[in-house]
PDB file of C-alpha atoms in Angstrom:
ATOM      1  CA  UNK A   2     -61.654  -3.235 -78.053  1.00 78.00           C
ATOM      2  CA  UNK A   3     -59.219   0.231 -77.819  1.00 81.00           C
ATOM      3  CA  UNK A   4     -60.949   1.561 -80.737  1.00 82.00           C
ATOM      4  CA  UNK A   5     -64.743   0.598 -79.739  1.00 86.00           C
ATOM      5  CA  UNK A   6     -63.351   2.502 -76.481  1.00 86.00           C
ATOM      6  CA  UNK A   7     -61.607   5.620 -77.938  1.00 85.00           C
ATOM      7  CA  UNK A   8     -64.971   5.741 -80.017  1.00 86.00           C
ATOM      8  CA  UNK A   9     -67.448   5.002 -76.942  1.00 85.00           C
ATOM      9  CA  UNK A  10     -65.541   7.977 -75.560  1.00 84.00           C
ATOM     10  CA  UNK A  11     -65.456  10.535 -78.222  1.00 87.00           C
ATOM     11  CA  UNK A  12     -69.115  10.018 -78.268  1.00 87.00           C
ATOM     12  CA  UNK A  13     -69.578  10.500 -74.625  1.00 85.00           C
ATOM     13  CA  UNK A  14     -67.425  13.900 -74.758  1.00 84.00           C
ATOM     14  CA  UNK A  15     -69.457  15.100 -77.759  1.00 86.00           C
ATOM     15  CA  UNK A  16     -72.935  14.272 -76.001  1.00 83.00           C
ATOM     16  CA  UNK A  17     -71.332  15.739 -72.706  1.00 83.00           C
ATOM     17  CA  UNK A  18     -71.014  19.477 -74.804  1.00 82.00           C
ATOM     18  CA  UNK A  19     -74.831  20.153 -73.341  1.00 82.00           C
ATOM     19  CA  UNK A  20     -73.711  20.649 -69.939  1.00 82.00           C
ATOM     20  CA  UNK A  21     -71.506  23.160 -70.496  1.00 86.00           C
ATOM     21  CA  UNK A  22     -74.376  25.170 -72.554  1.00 78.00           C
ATOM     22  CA  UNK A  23     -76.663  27.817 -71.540  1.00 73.00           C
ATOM     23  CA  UNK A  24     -80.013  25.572 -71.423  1.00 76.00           C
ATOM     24  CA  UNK A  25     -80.399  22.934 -68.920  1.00 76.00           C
ATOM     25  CA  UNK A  26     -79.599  19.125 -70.591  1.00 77.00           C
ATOM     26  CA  UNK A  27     -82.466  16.905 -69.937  1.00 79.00           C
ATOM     27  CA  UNK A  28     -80.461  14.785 -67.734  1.00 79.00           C
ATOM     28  CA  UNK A  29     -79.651  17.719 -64.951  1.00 79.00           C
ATOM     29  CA  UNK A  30     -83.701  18.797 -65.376  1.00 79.00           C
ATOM     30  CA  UNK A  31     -84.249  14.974 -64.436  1.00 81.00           C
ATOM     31  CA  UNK A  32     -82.593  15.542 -60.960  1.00 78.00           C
ATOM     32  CA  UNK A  33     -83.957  19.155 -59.533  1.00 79.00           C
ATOM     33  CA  UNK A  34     -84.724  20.186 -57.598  1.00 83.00           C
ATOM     34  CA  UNK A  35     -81.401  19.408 -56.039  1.00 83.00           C
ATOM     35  CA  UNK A  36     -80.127  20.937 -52.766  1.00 85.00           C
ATOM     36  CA  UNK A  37     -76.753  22.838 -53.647  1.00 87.00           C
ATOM     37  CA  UNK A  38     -77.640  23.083 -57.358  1.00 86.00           C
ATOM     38  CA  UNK A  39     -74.400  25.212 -58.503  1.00 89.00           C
ATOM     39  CA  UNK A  40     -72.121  22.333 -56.009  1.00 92.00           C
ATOM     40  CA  UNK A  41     -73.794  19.973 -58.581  1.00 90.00           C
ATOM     41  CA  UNK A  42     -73.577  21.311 -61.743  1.00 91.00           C
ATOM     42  CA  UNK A  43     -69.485  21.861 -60.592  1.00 93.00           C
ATOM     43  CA  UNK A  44     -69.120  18.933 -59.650  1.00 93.00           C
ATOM     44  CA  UNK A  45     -70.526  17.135 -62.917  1.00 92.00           C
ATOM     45  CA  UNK A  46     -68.595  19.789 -65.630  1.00 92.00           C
ATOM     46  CA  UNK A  47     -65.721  18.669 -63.425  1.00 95.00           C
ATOM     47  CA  UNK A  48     -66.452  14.983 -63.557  1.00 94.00           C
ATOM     48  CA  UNK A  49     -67.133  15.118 -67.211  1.00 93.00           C
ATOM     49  CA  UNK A  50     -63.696  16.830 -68.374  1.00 94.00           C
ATOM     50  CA  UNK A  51     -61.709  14.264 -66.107  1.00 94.00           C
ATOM     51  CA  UNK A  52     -63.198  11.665 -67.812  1.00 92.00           C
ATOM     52  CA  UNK A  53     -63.145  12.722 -70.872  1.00 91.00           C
ATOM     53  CA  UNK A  54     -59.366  13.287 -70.330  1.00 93.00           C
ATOM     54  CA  UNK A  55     -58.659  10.124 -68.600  1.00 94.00           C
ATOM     55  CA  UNK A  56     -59.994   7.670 -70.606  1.00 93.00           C
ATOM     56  CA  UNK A  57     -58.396   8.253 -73.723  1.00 92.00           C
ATOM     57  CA  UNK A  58     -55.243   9.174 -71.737  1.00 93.00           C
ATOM     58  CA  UNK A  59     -55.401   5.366 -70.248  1.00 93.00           C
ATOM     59  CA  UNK A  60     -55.830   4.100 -74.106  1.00 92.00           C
ATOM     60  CA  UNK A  61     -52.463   5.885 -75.261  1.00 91.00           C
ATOM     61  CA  UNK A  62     -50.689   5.155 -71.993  1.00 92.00           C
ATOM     62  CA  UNK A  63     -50.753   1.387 -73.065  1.00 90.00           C
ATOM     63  CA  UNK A  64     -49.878   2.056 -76.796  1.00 88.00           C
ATOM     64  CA  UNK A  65     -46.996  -0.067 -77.400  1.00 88.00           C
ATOM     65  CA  UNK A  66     -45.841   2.893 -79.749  1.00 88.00           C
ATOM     66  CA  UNK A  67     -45.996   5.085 -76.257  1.00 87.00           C
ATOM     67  CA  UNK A  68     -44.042   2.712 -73.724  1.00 87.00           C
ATOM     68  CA  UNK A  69     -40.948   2.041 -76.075  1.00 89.00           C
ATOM     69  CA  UNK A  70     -40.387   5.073 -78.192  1.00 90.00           C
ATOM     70  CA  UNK A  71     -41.752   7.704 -75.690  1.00 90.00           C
ATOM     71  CA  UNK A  72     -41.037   6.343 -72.230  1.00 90.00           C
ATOM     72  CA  UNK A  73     -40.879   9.843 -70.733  1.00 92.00           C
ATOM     73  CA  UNK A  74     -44.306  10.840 -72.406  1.00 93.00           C
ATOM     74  CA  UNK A  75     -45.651   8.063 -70.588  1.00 93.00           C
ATOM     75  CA  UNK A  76     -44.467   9.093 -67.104  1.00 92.00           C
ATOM     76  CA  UNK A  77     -45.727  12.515 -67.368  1.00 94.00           C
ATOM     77  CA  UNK A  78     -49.155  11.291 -68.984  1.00 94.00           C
ATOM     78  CA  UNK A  79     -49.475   8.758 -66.188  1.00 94.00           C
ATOM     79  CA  UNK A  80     -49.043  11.578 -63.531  1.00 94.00           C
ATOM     80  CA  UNK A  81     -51.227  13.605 -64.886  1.00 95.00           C
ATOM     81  CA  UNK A  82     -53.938  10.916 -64.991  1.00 95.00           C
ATOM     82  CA  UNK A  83     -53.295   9.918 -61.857  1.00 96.00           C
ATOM     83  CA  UNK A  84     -53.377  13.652 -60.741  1.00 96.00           C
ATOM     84  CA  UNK A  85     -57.379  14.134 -62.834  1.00 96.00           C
ATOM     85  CA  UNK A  86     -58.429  10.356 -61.232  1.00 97.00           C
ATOM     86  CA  UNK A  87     -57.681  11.365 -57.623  1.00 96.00           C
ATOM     87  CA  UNK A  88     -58.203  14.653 -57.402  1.00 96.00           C
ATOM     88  CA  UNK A  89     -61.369  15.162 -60.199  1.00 96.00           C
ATOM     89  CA  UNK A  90     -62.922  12.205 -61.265  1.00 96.00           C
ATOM     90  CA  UNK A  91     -63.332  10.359 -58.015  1.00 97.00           C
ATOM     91  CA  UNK A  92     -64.411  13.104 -55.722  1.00 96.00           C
ATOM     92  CA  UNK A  93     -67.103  14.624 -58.169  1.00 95.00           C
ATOM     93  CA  UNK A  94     -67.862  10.916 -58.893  1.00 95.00           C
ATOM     94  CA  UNK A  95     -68.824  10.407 -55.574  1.00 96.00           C
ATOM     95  CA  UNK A  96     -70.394  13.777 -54.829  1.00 95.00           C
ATOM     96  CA  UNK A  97     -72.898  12.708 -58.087  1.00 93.00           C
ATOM     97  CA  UNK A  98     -73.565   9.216 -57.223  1.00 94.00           C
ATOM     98  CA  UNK A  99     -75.138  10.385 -54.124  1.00 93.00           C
ATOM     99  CA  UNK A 100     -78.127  12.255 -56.115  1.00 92.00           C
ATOM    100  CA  UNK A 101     -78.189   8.857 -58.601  1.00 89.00           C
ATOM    101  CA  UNK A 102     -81.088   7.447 -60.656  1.00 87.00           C
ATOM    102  CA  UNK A 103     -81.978   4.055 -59.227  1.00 85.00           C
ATOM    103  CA  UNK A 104     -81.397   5.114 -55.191  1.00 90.00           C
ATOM    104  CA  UNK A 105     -79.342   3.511 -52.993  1.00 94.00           C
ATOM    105  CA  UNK A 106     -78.109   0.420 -55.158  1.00 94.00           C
ATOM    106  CA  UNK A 107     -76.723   3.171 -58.168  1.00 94.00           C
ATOM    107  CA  UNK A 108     -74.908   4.769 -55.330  1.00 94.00           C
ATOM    108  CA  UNK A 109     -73.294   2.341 -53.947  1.00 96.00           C
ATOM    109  CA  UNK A 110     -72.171   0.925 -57.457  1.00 95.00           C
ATOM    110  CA  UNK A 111     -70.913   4.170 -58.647  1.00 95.00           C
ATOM    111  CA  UNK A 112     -68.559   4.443 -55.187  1.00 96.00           C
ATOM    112  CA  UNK A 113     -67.335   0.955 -55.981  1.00 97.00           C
ATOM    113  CA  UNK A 114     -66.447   1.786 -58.680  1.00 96.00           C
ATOM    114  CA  UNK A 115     -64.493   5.658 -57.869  1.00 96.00           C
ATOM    115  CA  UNK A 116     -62.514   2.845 -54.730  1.00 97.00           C
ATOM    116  CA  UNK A 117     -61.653   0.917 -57.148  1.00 97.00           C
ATOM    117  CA  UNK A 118     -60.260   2.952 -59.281  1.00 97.00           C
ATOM    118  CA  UNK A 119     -58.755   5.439 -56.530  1.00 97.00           C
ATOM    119  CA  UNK A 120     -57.162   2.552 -54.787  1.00 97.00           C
ATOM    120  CA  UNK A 121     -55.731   1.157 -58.401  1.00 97.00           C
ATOM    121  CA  UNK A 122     -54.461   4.448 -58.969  1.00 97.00           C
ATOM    122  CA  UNK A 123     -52.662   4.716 -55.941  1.00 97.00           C
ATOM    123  CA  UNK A 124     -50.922   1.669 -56.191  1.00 96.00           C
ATOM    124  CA  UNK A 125     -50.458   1.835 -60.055  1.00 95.00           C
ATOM    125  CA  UNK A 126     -47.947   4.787 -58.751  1.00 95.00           C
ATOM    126  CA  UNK A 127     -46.806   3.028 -55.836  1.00 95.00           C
ATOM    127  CA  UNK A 128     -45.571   0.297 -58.222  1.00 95.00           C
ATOM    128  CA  UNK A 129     -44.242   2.333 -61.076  1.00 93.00           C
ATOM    129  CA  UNK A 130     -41.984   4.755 -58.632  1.00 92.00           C
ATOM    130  CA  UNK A 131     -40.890   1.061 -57.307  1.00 94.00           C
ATOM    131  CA  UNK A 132     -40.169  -0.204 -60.723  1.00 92.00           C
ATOM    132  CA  UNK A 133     -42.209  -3.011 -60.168  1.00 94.00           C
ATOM    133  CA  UNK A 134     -43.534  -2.390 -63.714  1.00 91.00           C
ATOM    134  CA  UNK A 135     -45.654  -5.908 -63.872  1.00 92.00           C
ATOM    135  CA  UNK A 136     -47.950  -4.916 -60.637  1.00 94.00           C
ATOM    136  CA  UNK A 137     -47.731  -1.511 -62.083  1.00 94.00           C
ATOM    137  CA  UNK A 138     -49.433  -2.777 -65.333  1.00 93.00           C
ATOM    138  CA  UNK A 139     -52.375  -5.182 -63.312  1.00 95.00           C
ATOM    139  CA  UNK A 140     -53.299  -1.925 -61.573  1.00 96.00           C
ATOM    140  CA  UNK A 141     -53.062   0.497 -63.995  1.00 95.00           C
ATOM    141  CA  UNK A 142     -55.196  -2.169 -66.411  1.00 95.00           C
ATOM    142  CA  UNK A 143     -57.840  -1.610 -63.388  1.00 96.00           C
ATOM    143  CA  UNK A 144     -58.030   2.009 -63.674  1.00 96.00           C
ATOM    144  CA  UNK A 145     -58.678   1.536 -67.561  1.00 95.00           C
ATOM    145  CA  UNK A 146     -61.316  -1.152 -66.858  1.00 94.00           C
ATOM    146  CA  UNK A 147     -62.880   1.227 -64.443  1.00 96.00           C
ATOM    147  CA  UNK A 148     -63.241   3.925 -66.385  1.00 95.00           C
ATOM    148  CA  UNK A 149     -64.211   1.937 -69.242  1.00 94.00           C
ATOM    149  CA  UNK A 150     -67.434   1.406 -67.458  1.00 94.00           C
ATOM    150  CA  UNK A 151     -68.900   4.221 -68.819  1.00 91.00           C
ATOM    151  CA  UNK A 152     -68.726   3.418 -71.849  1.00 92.00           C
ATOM    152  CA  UNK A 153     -69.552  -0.475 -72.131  1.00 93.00           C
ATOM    153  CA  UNK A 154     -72.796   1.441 -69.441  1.00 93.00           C
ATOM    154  CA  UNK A 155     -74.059   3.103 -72.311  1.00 91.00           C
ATOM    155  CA  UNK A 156     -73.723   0.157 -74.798  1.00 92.00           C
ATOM    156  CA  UNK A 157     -75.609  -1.700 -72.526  1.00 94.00           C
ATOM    157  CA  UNK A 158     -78.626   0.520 -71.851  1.00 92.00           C
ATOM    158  CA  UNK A 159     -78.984   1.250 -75.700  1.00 92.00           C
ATOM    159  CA  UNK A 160     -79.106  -2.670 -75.996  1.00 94.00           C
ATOM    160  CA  UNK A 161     -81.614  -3.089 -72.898  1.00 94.00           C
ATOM    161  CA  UNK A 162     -83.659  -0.312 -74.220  1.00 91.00           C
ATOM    162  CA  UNK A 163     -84.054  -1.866 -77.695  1.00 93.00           C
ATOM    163  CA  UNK A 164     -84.838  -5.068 -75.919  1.00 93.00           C
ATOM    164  CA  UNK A 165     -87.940  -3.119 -74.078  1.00 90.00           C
ATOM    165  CA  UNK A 166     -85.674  -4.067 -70.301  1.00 90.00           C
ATOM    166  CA  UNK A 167     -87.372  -2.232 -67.580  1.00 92.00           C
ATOM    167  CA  UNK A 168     -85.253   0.857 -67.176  1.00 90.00           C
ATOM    168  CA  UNK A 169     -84.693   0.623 -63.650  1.00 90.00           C
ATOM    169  CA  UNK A 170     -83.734  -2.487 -63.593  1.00 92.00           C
ATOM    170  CA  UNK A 171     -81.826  -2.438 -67.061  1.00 93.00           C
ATOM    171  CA  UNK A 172     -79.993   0.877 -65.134  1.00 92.00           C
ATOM    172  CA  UNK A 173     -79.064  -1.101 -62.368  1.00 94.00           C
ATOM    173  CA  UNK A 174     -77.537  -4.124 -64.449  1.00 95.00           C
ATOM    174  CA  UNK A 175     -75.738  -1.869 -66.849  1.00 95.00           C
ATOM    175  CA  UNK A 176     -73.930  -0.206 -63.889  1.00 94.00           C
ATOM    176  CA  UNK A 177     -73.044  -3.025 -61.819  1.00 96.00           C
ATOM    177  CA  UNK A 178     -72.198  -5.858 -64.430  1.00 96.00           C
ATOM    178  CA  UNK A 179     -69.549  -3.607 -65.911  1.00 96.00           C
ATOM    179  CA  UNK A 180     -68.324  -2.539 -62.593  1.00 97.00           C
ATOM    180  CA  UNK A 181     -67.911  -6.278 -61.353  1.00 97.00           C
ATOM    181  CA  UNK A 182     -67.198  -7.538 -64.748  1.00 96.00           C
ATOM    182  CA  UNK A 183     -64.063  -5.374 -65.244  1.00 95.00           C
ATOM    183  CA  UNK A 184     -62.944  -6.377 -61.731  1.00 96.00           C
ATOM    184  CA  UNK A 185     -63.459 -10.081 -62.460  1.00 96.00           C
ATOM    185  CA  UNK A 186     -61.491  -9.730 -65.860  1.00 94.00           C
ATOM    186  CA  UNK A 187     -58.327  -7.971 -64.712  1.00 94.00           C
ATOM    187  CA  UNK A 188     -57.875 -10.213 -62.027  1.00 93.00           C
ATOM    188  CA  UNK A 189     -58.256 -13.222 -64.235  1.00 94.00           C
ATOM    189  CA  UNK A 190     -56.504 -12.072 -67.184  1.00 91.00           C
ATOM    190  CA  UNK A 191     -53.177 -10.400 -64.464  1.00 89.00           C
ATOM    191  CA  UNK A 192     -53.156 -13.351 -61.938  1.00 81.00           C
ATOM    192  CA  UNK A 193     -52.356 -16.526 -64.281  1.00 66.00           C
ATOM    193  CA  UNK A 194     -49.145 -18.181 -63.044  1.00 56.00           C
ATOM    194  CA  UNK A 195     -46.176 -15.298 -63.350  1.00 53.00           C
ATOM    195  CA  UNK A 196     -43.765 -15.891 -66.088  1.00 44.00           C
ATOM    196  CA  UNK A 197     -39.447 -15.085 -65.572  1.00 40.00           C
ATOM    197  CA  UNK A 198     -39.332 -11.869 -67.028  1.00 42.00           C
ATOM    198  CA  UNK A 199     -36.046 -10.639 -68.194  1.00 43.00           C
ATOM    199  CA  UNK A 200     -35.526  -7.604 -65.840  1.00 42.00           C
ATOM    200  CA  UNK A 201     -35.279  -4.387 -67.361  1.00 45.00           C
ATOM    201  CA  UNK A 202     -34.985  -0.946 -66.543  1.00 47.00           C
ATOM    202  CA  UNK A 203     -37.761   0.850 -68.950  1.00 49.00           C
ATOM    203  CA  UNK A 204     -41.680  -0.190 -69.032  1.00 52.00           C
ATOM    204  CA  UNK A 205     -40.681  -2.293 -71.534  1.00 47.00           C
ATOM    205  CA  UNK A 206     -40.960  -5.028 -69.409  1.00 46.00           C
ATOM    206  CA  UNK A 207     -44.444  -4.890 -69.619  1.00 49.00           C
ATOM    207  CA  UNK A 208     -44.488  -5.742 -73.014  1.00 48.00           C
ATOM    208  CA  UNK A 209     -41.786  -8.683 -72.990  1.00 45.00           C
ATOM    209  CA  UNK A 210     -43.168 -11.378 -70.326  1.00 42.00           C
ATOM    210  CA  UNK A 211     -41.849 -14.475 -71.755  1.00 43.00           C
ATOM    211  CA  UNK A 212     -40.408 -17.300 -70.297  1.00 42.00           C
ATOM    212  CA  UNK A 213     -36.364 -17.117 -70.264  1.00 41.00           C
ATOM    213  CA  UNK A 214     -34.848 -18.765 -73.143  1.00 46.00           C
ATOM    214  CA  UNK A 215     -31.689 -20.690 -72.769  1.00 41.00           C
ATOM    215  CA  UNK A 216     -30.007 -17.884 -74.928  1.00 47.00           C
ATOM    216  CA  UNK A 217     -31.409 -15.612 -72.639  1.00 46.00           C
ATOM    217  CA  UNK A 218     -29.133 -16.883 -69.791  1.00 42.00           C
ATOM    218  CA  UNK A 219     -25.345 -16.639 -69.560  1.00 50.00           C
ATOM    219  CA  UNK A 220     -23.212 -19.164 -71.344  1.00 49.00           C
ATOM    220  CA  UNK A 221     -22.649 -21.349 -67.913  1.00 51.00           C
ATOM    221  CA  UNK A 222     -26.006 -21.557 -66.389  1.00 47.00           C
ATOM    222  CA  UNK A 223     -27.152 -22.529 -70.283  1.00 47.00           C
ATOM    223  CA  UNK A 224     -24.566 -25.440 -70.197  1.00 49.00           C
ATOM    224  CA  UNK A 225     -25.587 -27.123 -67.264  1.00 44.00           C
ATOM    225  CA  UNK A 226     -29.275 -26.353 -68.375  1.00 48.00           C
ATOM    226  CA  UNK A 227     -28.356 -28.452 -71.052  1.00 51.00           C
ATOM    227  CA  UNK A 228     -26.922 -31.024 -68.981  1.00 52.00           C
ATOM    228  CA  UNK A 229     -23.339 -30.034 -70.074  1.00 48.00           C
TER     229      UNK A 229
END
């Protein structure tokens, strides 16, 4: 899954090269005639550099390699992220989604989406800066869901467009299924019944949520654990 993502997003960042070109891509000719054309085209260079930032930024910032070895690289690529989400991708996400293909119901998925992920964000650094590093890793796994959308999106309308889907409707269904879906997942996968975790003071605890062993406890409370 982290490498069909990192891939999914390299791709997106290569394809995204044509709006920073001379020529007009096909997909910004598909909109005009827009309103505040140069507000536009700022707002979607701006939206496409965030994401191509942020996505592969989430990827690395729950390497396993990252959170023991590097624990200060992942503080200062976590702010950073957090800095591109709130103050980049969301805004210019929902400045687009109000010119989107498919009307009303495309705009309202895309902004469920950027309040999603805006109010994950926020509380993905509310958590952290508490050291409540097991919340911290439920919301920061919906800001990576999130942003995955785009690229399980495009999967989808390749696949519905082989398929011969309607493209409105196959639009529609490869925006909000992803958005939902990723929702639906974190919550399942973050809210099965919480495990002791052995408190520690790096993000390490994210990565150790097993049940206490008797060793694990001090040499009394293991004794009359044992009935001795």
């Amino acid at each position: 899954m982290v490498v069909a993502l990192a891939l999914g997003s390299a791709a997106i960042a290569v394809a995204s090269l044509v709006y920073f070109g001379e020529e007009l891509a096909p997909f910004v000719l598909e909109k005009l005639p827009l309103p505040l054309e140069d507000v536009w085209m700022l707002a979607l260079r701006a939206h496409v550099v965030a994401a191509v930032i942020c996505l592969p930024a989430c990827l690395l910032l729950f390497s396993t390699a990252v959170v023991r070895r590097a624990p200060r690289l992942h503080r200062w690529l976590g702010r950073v992220t957090g800095v591109l989400v709130l103050l980049a991708l969301v805004p210019s996400g929902f400045y687009l989604s109000l010119f989107a293909k498919g009307g009303l119901p495309s705009t309202l998925g895309f902004m469920l989406s950027g309040i999603i992920t805006a109010v994950a964000m926020v509380q993905g650094v509310r958590t952290a800066r508490a050291r409540r590093f097991v919340e911290h890793r439920r919301w920061a796994l919906h800001v990576l869901g999130q942003l995955s959308v785009a690229v399980v999106s495009r999967a989808m309308l390749f696949a519905f467009d082989a398929a011969g889907v309607e493209e409105e409707l196959a639009y529609l269904v490869s925006l909000w299924l992803p958005v939902v879906g990723s929702l639906v997942l974190v919550e399942l996968v973050t809210r099965r019944p919480k495990l002791a975790i052995r408190r520690n003071r790096t993000h390490e605890a994210l990565l150790d949520a097993r049940p206490l062993r008797l060793r694990d406890l001090r040499p009394d409370a293991a004794r009359v654990a044992r009935g001795g």
